PDB file of C-alpha atoms in Angstrom:
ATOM      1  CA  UNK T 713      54.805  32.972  68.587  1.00 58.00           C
ATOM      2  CA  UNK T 714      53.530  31.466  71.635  1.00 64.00           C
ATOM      3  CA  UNK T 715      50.123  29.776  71.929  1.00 59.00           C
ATOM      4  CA  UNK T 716      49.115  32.831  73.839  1.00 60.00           C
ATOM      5  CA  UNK T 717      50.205  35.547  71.583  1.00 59.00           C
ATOM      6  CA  UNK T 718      47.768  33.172  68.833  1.00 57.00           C
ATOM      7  CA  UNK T 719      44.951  32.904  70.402  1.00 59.00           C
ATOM      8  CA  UNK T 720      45.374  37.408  70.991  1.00 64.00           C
ATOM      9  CA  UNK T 721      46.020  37.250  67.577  1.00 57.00           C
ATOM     10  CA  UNK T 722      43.130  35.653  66.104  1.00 54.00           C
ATOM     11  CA  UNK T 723      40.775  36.685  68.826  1.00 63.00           C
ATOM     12  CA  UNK T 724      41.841  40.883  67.450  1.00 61.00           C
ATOM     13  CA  UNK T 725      41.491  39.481  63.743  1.00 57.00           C
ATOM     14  CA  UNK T 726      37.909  38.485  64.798  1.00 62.00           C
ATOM     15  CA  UNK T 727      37.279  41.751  66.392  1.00 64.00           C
ATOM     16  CA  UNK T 728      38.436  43.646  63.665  1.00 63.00           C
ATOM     17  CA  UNK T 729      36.282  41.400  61.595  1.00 54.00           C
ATOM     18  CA  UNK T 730      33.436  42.076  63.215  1.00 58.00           C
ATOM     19  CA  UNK T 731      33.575  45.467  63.604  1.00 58.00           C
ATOM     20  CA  UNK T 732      33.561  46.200  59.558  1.00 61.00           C
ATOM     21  CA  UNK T 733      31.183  43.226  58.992  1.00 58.00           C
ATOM     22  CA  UNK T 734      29.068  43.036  61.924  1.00 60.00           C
ATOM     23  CA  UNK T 735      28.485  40.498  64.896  1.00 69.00           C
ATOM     24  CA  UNK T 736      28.165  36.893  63.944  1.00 67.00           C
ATOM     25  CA  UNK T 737      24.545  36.997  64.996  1.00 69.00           C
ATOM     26  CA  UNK T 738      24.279  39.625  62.144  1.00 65.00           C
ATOM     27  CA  UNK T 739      26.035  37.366  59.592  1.00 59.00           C
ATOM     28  CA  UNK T 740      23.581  34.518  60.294  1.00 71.00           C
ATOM     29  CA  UNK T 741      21.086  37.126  59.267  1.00 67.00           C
ATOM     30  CA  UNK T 742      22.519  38.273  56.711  1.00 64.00           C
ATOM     31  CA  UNK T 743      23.323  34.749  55.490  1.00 63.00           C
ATOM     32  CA  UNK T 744      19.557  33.701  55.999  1.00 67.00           C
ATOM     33  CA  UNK T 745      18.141  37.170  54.427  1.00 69.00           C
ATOM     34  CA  UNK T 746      20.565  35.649  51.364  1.00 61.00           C
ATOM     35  CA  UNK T 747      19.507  32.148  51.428  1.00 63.00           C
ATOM     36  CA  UNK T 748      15.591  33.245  51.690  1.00 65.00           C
ATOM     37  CA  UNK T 749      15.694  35.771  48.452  1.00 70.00           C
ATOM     38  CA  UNK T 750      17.979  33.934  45.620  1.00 69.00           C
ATOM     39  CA  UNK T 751      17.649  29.998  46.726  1.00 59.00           C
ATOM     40  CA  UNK T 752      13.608  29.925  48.116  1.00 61.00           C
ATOM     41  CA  UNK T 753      12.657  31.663  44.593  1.00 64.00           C
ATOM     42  CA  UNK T 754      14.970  29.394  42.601  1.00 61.00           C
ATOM     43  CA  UNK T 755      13.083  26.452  44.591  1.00 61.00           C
ATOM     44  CA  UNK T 756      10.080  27.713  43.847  1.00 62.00           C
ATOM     45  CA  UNK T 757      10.802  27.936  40.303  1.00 58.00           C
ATOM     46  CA  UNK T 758      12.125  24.257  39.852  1.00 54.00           C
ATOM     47  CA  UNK T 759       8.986  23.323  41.751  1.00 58.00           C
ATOM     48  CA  UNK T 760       6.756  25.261  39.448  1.00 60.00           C
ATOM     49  CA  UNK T 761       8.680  25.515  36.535  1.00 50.00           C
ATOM     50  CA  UNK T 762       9.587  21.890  35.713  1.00 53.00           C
ATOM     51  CA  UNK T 763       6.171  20.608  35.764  1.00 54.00           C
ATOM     52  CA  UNK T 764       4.718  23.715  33.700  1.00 49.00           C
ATOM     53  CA  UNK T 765       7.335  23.065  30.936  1.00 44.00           C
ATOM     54  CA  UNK T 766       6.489  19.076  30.498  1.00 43.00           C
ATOM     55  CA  UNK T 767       2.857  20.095  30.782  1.00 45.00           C
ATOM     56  CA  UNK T 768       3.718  22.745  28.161  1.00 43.00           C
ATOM     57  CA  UNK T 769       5.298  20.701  25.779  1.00 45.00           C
ATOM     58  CA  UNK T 770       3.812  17.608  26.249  1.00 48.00           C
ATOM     59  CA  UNK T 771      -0.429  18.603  26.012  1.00 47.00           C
ATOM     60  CA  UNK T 772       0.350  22.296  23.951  1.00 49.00           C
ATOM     61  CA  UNK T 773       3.233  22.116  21.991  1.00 45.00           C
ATOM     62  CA  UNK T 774       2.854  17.975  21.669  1.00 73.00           C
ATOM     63  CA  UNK T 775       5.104  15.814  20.413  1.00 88.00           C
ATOM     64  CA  UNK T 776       5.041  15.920  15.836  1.00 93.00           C
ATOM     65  CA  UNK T 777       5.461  12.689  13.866  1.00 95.00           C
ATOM     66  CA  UNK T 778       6.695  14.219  10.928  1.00 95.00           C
ATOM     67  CA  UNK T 779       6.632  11.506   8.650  1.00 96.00           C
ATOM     68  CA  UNK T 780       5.538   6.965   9.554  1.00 95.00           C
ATOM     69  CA  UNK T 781       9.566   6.745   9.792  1.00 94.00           C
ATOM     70  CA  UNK T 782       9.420   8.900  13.306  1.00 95.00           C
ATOM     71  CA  UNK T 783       6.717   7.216  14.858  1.00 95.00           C
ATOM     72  CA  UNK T 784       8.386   4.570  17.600  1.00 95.00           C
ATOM     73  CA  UNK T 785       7.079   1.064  17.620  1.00 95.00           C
ATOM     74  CA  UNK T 786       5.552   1.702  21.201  1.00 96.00           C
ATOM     75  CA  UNK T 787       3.259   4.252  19.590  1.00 95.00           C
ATOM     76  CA  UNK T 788       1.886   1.385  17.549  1.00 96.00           C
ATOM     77  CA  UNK T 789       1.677  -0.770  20.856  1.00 95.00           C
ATOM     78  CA  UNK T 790      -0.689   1.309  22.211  1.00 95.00           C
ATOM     79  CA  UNK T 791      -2.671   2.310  19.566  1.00 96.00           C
ATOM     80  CA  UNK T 792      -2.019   5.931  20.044  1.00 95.00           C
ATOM     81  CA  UNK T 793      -4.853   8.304  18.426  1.00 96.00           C
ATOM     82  CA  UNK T 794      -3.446  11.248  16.681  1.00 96.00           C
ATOM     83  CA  UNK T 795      -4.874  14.009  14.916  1.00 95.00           C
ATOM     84  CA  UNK T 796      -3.979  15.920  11.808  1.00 96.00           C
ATOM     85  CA  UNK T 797      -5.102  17.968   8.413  1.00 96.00           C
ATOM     86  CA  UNK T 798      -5.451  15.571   5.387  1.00 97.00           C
ATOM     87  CA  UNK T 799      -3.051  17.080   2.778  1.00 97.00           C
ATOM     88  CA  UNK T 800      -3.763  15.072  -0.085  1.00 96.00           C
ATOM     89  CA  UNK T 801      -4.764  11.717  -1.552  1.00 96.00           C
ATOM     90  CA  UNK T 802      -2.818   9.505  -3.357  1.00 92.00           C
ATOM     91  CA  UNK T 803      -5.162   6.378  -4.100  1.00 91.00           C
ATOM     92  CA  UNK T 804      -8.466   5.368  -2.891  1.00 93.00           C
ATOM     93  CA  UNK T 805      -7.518   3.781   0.436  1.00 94.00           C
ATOM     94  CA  UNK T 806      -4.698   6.594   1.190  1.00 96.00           C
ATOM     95  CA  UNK T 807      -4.159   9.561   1.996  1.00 97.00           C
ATOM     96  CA  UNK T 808      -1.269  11.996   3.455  1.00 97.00           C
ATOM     97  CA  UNK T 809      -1.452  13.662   7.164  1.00 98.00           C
ATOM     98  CA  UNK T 810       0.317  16.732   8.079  1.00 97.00           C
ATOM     99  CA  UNK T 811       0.116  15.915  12.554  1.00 97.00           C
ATOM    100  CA  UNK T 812      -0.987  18.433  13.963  1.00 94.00           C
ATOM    101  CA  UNK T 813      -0.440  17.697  17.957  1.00 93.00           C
ATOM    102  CA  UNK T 814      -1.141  20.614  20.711  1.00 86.00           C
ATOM    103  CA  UNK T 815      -3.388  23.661  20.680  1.00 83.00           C
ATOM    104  CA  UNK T 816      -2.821  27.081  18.288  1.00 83.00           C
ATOM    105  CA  UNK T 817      -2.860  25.281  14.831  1.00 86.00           C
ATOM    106  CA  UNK T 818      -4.147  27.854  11.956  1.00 81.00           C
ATOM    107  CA  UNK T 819      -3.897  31.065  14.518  1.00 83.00           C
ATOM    108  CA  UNK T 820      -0.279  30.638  16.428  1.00 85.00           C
ATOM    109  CA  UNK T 821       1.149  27.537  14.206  1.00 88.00           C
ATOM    110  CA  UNK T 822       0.551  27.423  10.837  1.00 91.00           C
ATOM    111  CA  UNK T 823       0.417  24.335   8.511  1.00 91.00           C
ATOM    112  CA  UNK T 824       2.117  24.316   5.162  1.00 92.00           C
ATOM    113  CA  UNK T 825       0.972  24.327   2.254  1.00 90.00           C
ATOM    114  CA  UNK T 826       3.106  24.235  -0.665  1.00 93.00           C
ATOM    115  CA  UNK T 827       4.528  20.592  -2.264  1.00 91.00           C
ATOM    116  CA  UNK T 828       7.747  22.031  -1.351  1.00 93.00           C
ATOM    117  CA  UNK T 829       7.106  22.749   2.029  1.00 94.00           C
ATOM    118  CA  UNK T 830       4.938  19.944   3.013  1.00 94.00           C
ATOM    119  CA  UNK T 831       8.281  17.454   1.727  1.00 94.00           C
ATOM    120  CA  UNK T 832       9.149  15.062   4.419  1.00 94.00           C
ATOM    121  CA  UNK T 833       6.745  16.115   6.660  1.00 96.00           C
ATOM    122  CA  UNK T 834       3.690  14.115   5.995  1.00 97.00           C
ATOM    123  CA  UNK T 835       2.435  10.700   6.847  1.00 97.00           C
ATOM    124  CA  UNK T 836       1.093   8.320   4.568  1.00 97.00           C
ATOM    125  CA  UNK T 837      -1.953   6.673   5.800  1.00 98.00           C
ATOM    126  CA  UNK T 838      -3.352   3.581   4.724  1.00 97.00           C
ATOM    127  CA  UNK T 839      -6.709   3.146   5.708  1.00 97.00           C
ATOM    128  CA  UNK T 840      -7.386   0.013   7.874  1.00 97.00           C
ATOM    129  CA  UNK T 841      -9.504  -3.326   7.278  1.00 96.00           C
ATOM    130  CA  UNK T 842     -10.756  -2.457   3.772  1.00 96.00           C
ATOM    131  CA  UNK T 843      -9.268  -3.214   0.177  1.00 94.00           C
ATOM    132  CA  UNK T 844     -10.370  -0.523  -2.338  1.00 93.00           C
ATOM    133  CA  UNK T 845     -10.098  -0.663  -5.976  1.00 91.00           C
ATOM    134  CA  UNK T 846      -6.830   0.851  -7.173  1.00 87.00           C
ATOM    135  CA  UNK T 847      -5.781   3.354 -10.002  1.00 85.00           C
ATOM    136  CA  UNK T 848      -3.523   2.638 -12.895  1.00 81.00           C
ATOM    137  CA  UNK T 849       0.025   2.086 -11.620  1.00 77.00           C
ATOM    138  CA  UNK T 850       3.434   0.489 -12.443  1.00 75.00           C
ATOM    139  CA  UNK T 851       1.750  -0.178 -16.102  1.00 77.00           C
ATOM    140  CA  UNK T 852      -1.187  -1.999 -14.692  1.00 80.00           C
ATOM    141  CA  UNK T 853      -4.363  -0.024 -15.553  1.00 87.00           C
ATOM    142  CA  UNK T 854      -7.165   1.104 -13.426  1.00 82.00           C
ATOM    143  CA  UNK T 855      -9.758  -1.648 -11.579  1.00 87.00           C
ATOM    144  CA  UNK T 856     -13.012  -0.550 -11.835  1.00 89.00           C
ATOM    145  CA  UNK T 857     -14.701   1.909 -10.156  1.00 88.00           C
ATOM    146  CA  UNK T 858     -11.173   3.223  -9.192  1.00 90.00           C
ATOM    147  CA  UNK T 859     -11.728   6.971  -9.920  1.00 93.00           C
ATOM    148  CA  UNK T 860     -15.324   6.717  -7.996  1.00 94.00           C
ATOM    149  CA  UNK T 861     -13.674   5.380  -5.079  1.00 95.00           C
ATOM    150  CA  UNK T 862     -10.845   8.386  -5.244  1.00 95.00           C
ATOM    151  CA  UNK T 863     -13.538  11.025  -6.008  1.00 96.00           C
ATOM    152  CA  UNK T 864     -15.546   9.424  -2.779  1.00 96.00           C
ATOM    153  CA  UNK T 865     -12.580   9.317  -0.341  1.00 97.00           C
ATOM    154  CA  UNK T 866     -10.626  12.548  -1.515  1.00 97.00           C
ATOM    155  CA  UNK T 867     -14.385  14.337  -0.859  1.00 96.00           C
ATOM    156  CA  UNK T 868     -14.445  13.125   2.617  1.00 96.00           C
ATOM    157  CA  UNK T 869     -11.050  13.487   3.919  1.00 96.00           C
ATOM    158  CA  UNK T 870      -8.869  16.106   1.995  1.00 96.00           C
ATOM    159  CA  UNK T 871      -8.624  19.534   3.939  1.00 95.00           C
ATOM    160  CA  UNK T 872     -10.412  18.103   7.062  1.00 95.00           C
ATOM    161  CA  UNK T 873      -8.935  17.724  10.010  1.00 94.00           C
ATOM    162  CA  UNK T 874      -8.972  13.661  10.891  1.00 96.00           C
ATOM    163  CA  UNK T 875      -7.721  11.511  13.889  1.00 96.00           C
ATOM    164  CA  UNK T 876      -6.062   8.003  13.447  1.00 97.00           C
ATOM    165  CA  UNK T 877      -5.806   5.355  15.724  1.00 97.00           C
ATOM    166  CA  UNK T 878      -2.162   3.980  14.851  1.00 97.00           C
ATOM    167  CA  UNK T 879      -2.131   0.064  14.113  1.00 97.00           C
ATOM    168  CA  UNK T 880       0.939  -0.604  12.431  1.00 96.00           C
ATOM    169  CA  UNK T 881       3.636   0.315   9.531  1.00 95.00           C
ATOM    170  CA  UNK T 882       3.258  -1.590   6.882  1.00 93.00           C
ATOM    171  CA  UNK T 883       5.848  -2.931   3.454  1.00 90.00           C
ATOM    172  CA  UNK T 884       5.405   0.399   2.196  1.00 90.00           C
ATOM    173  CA  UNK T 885       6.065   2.561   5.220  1.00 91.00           C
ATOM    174  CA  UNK T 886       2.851   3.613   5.390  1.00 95.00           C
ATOM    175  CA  UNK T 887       1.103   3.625   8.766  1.00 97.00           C
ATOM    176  CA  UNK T 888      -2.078   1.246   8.856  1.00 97.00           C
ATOM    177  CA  UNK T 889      -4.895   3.016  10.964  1.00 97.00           C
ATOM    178  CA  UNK T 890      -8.205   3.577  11.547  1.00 97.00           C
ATOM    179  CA  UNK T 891      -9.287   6.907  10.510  1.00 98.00           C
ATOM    180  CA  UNK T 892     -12.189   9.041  11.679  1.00 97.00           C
ATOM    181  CA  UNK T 893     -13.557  12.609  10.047  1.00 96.00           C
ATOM    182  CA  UNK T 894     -16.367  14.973  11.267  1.00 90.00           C
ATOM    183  CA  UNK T 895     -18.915  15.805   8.747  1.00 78.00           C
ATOM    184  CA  UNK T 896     -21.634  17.989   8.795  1.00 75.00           C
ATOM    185  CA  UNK T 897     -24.639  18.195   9.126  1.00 71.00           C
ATOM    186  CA  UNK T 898     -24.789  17.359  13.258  1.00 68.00           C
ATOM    187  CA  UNK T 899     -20.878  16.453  12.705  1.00 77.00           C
ATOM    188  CA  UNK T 900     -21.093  13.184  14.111  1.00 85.00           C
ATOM    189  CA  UNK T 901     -17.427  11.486  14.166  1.00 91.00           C
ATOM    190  CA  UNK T 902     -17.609   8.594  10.914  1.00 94.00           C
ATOM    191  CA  UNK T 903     -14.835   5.638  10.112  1.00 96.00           C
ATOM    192  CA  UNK T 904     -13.593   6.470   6.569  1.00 97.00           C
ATOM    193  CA  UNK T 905     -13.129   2.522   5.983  1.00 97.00           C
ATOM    194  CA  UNK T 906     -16.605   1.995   7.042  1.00 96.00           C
ATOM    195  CA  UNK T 907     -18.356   4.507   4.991  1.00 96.00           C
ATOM    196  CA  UNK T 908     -16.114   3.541   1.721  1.00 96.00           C
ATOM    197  CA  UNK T 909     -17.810  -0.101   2.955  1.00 96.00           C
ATOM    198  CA  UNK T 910     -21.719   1.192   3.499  1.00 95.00           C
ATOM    199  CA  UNK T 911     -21.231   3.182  -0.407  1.00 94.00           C
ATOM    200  CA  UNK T 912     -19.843   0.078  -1.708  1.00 94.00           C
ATOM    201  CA  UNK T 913     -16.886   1.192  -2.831  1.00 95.00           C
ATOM    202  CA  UNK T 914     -14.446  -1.061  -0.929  1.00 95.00           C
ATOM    203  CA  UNK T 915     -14.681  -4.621  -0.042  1.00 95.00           C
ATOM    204  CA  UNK T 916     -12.977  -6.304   3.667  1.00 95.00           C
ATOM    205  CA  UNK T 917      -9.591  -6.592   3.373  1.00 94.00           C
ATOM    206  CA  UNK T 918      -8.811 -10.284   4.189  1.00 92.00           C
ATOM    207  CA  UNK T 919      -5.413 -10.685   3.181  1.00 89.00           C
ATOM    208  CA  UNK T 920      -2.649 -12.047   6.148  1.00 88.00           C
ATOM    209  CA  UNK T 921      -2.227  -9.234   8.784  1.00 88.00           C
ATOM    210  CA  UNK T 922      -5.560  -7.356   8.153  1.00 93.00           C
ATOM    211  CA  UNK T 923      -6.507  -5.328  11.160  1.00 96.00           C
ATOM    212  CA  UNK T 924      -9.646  -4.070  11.844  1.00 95.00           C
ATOM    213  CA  UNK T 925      -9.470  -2.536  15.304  1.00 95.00           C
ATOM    214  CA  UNK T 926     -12.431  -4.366  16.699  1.00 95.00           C
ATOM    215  CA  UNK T 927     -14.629  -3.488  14.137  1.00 95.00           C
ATOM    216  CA  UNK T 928     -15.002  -6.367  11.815  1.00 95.00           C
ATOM    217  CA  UNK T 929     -18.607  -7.406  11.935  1.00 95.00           C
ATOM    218  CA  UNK T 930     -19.595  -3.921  11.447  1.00 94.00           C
ATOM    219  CA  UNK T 931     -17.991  -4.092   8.459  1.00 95.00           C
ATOM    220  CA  UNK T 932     -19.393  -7.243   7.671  1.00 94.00           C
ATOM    221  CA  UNK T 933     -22.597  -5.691   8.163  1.00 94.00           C
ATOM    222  CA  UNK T 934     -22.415  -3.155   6.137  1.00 93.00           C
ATOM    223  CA  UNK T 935     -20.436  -5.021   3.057  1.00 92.00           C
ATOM    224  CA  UNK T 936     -23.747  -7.407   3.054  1.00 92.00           C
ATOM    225  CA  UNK T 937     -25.699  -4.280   2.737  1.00 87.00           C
ATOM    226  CA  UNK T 938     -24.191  -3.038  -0.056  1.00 83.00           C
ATOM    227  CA  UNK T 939     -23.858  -6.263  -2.122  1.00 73.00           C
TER     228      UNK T 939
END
């Protein structure tokens, strides 16, 4: 086939080309019509979506420690404040928190309630900067005013919901932190170490590594008080 006879050949192909699928002007059409109604919406989308679903899971759904073990070291860095439902107490100066990050707790998310349930998916919380009378334990019996100081701290925390400022994990994998519970009447936001320190029913804790979150002379204030 000579270059002549080719160029017939292709240039009747094209025709015939044309003819059942329109003019190249209408392809480009067509090919923009396509590119405007499947890739502009799909941009769109990415644009829209991507942010809505970190915004989603990051500020509604949140992020749940379930236990001290899943809480990374730079959440301790920072001092992260967290918020949760006091589950139970174990001693006077701890207690365990179900996390309860996000919106739609108790209406769209429930929190368990059952020992079984709530297994592995509590934290233990140590109370920060105060050393509380203990109850009887690994044969040792009970220091005084042990039960008081349960009765006290179980009254103000269990059932409520609480937010801790994280400090640290201590020997015990318990997480060491500040914690702070509404009461009523006017619901004013209280420091559960500081008010088992103004009802004199724990003393500073001064042992190596005691952390008080900037709130040492208060305490100091209020132990004095209660002497």
């Amino acid at each position: 086939m000579s270059k002549d006879d080719l160029d017939e050949w292709v240039k009747d192909l094209k025709k015939k080309f044309n003819e059942k699928f329109g003019t190249d002007h209408e392809l480009q059409i067509w090919a923009d019509s396509v590119v405007q109604s499947i890739w502009r919406p799909v941009t769109i989308g990415l644009v829209i979506g991507i942010p809505t679903i970190y915004i989603l899971s990051k500020y509604i759904v949140g992020k749940r420690f379930k236990t001290a073990a899943h809480i990374p070291p730079e959440v301790f860095e920072r001092r992260q404040v967290i918020s949760g439902k006091v589950v139970a107490v174990g001693d006077s100066d701890n207690f365990r928190l179900y996390h309860t990050p996000g919106f739609g707790w108790g209406w769209i998310r429930n929190i368990p309630k059952t020992r079984k349930q709530l297994q592995n998916q509590t934290i233990s919380v140590r109370i920060a900067g105060v050393d509380a009378p203990e109850g009887a334990h690994f044969g040792m019996p009970a220091q005084p005013y042990s039960a008081e100081a349960k009765t006290f701290l179980t009254n103000l925390v269990l059932n409520r919901r609480v937010k801790v400022e994280l400090l640290s994990r201590d020997q015990y994998s318990r997480v060491v932190a500040m914690a702070y519970v509404r009461k009523p009447p006017f619901f004013l936001k209280k420091n559960v170490s500081e008010e088992m320190v103004k009802a004199g029913l724990a003393s500073i804790y001064v042992a190596k590594g005691a952390q008080y979150s900037g709130l040492l002379e208060r305490f100091q204030k209020y132990e004095a008080k209660a002497k």
